[in-house]
Amino acid sequence: MVAQRLVLEALEEDEYELIAIHCAVPSYKLAFLLNKHLRLHFCRKKKDVCFEYASVSATYPYYQYVDENNYTEYNLVKNTFHTNIMGANTQQDLFGDTSRVTKYLMPEHKSVDYFLKIITETPDFSVKNLVSRILQVPQIITAYSINKTQIKSKNNLIFE
C-alpha cells in the first residue's frame, strides 16, 4: 500500500497594517470620533472578541467598517479588559475581598488602549497619512504604526 503525504506549503500571512492608539475615552466614543473626523462608518459587531483565561472570560469591544469602494476593512478593538474577582474568603458585606484582574488582547503592548487593524488591497493606501489624520483627533493622545513582525500574539488579531 502506498502512503500518501500532503505537503502544506508555507501559508501566506494576511496583509494588514496595525495602528496603536492611546486614548482614554470609552470604545464607543472613540469609534464615534473616528467616524466623525476620518469619515469612517464603524459599527459595533454583535460578537465581541472573546478569550478564555484560567480565571476569567475576557471580552474586548470590537468595531468594524468595510469600505467596499476602496477594498479596505477597518477593525477597531480595545486592548484591555478589567474585572473584579471575588476572593475565596469573601464575606457578603461592604468590605468584601475583591481583586482587580486586567487582561490584555496583546500582552506585549500593555500601554496601548486600542488597536486599529487595516486590511486593504489598495496599492496606494498610506498608513502614515492615516496615522497623521488620527493624530488630529483632539481626544487621542498618540497613535503610531506597529511593525507586525515584532508581534508575538498574532493569533489574537484574527477576529472572524
Coordinates of C-alpha atoms in Angstrom, one line a residue:
M1 CA 0.0 0.0 0.0
V2 CA 1.4 3.4 -1.0
A3 CA 1.4 6.1 1.7
Q4 CA 0.2 9.4 0.6
R5 CA 1.6 12.6 2.0
L6 CA 0.1 16.0 1.9
V7 CA 2.6 18.8 1.9
L8 CA 1.4 22.0 3.4
E9 CA 3.1 24.9 1.7
A10 CA 4.0 28.0 3.7
L11 CA 0.8 29.8 4.4
E12 CA 0.7 33.4 3.3
E13 CA 0.0 35.7 6.2
D14 CA -2.8 38.2 5.9
E15 CA -1.5 41.5 4.6
Y16 CA -2.6 44.1 7.1
E17 CA -1.4 47.2 8.9
L18 CA -1.7 47.7 12.6
I19 CA -2.0 51.1 14.3
A20 CA -1.8 51.5 18.1
I21 CA -4.0 54.2 19.6
H22 CA -3.6 55.7 23.1
C23 CA -6.8 57.3 24.1
A24 CA -8.7 57.5 27.5
V25 CA -12.2 57.6 26.1
P26 CA -14.6 54.6 26.0
S27 CA -14.6 52.4 22.9
Y28 CA -18.0 53.7 21.6
K29 CA -16.8 57.3 21.9
L30 CA -13.5 56.5 20.0
A31 CA -15.5 54.8 17.2
F32 CA -17.7 57.9 17.0
L33 CA -14.7 60.2 16.9
L34 CA -13.0 58.2 14.2
N35 CA -16.3 58.2 12.2
K36 CA -16.6 61.9 12.6
H37 CA -13.0 63.0 11.9
L38 CA -11.9 60.3 9.4
R39 CA -15.3 59.9 7.7
L40 CA -15.4 56.2 8.5
H41 CA -18.5 54.2 9.5
F42 CA -17.6 52.0 12.4
C43 CA -20.4 49.8 13.7
R44 CA -20.1 47.6 16.8
K45 CA -20.2 43.9 15.9
K46 CA -22.8 41.7 17.6
K47 CA -20.0 39.5 18.9
D48 CA -17.0 41.0 20.7
V49 CA -13.6 39.4 20.7
C50 CA -13.6 36.8 23.4
F51 CA -10.8 34.9 25.1
E52 CA -11.0 32.3 27.9
Y53 CA -8.3 32.6 30.6
A54 CA -7.9 30.3 33.6
S55 CA -9.5 32.8 36.0
V56 CA -11.8 34.8 33.8
S57 CA -13.5 35.1 30.4
A58 CA -12.5 38.3 28.7
T59 CA -14.4 40.2 26.1
Y60 CA -12.9 43.1 24.1
P61 CA -15.2 45.6 22.3
Y62 CA -15.0 45.2 18.5
Y63 CA -16.0 47.6 15.8
Q64 CA -15.7 47.1 12.1
Y65 CA -16.1 49.2 8.9
V66 CA -15.8 47.7 5.4
D67 CA -15.1 50.2 2.7
E68 CA -16.3 48.3 -0.4
N69 CA -15.3 51.1 -2.8
N70 CA -11.7 51.0 -1.8
Y71 CA -11.5 47.3 -0.9
T72 CA -10.4 48.2 2.7
E73 CA -11.6 46.7 6.0
Y74 CA -11.0 48.6 9.3
N75 CA -11.1 46.8 12.6
L76 CA -11.1 48.6 15.9
V77 CA -10.6 46.6 19.1
K78 CA -9.9 47.6 22.7
N79 CA -6.7 46.1 24.2
T80 CA -7.7 45.9 27.9
F81 CA -10.3 44.0 29.8
H82 CA -10.9 44.8 33.5
T83 CA -13.0 42.9 36.0
N84 CA -13.2 42.2 39.8
I85 CA -13.0 38.7 41.1
M86 CA -14.3 37.8 44.5
G87 CA -11.8 36.1 46.8
A88 CA -12.4 32.7 48.3
N89 CA -12.9 34.1 51.8
T90 CA -15.2 36.9 50.8
Q91 CA -18.0 37.9 53.1
Q92 CA -21.1 39.4 51.6
D93 CA -20.6 42.8 53.1
L94 CA -19.3 46.2 52.2
F95 CA -15.7 45.3 52.9
G96 CA -15.6 42.1 50.8
D97 CA -12.3 40.9 49.4
T98 CA -12.1 41.6 45.7
S99 CA -9.2 41.6 43.4
R100 CA -9.0 43.6 40.2
V101 CA -7.9 41.5 37.2
T102 CA -6.7 43.0 33.9
K103 CA -6.2 41.0 30.7
Y104 CA -4.7 42.3 27.5
L105 CA -5.5 41.3 23.9
M106 CA -1.9 42.0 23.0
P107 CA 0.2 41.4 26.2
E108 CA 3.4 42.7 24.6
H109 CA 1.7 46.2 24.2
K110 CA 0.2 46.8 27.6
S111 CA 0.3 50.6 27.3
V112 CA -1.8 50.6 24.2
D113 CA -5.6 51.3 24.7
Y114 CA -6.9 50.4 21.2
F115 CA -5.7 48.7 18.0
L116 CA -6.8 49.6 14.5
K117 CA -6.2 46.7 12.1
I118 CA -6.5 47.7 8.4
I119 CA -6.7 45.0 5.7
T120 CA -6.5 46.6 2.2
E121 CA -6.0 45.6 -1.4
T122 CA -5.4 49.2 -2.5
P123 CA -1.8 49.7 -3.6
D124 CA -1.8 53.4 -2.8
F125 CA -3.0 53.1 0.8
S126 CA -0.9 55.2 3.1
V127 CA -0.6 54.3 6.8
K128 CA 1.4 57.4 7.5
N129 CA -1.4 59.5 6.1
L130 CA -4.0 57.7 8.2
V131 CA -1.9 58.0 11.4
S132 CA -1.5 61.7 10.8
R133 CA -5.3 62.1 10.4
I134 CA -5.9 60.1 13.6
L135 CA -3.5 62.3 15.5
Q136 CA -5.6 65.3 14.6
V137 CA -8.5 64.0 16.8
P138 CA -8.2 66.1 20.0
Q139 CA -9.1 63.2 22.4
I140 CA -6.4 60.9 21.0
I141 CA -3.1 61.1 23.0
T142 CA -0.9 59.4 20.4
A143 CA -1.1 56.9 17.5
Y144 CA 1.6 55.0 15.7
S145 CA 2.1 52.1 13.3
I146 CA 3.3 48.8 14.8
N147 CA 5.7 46.6 13.0
K148 CA 3.8 43.3 12.6
T149 CA 6.9 41.2 12.5
Q150 CA 7.6 42.0 16.2
I151 CA 4.1 40.9 17.4
K152 CA 4.2 37.7 19.5
S153 CA 0.5 37.2 19.8
K154 CA -0.6 37.5 16.1
N155 CA -3.4 34.9 16.5
N156 CA -5.2 37.4 18.8
L157 CA -5.7 39.6 15.8
I158 CA -7.8 37.1 13.9
F159 CA -11.3 38.5 14.6
E160 CA -13.5 36.4 12.3

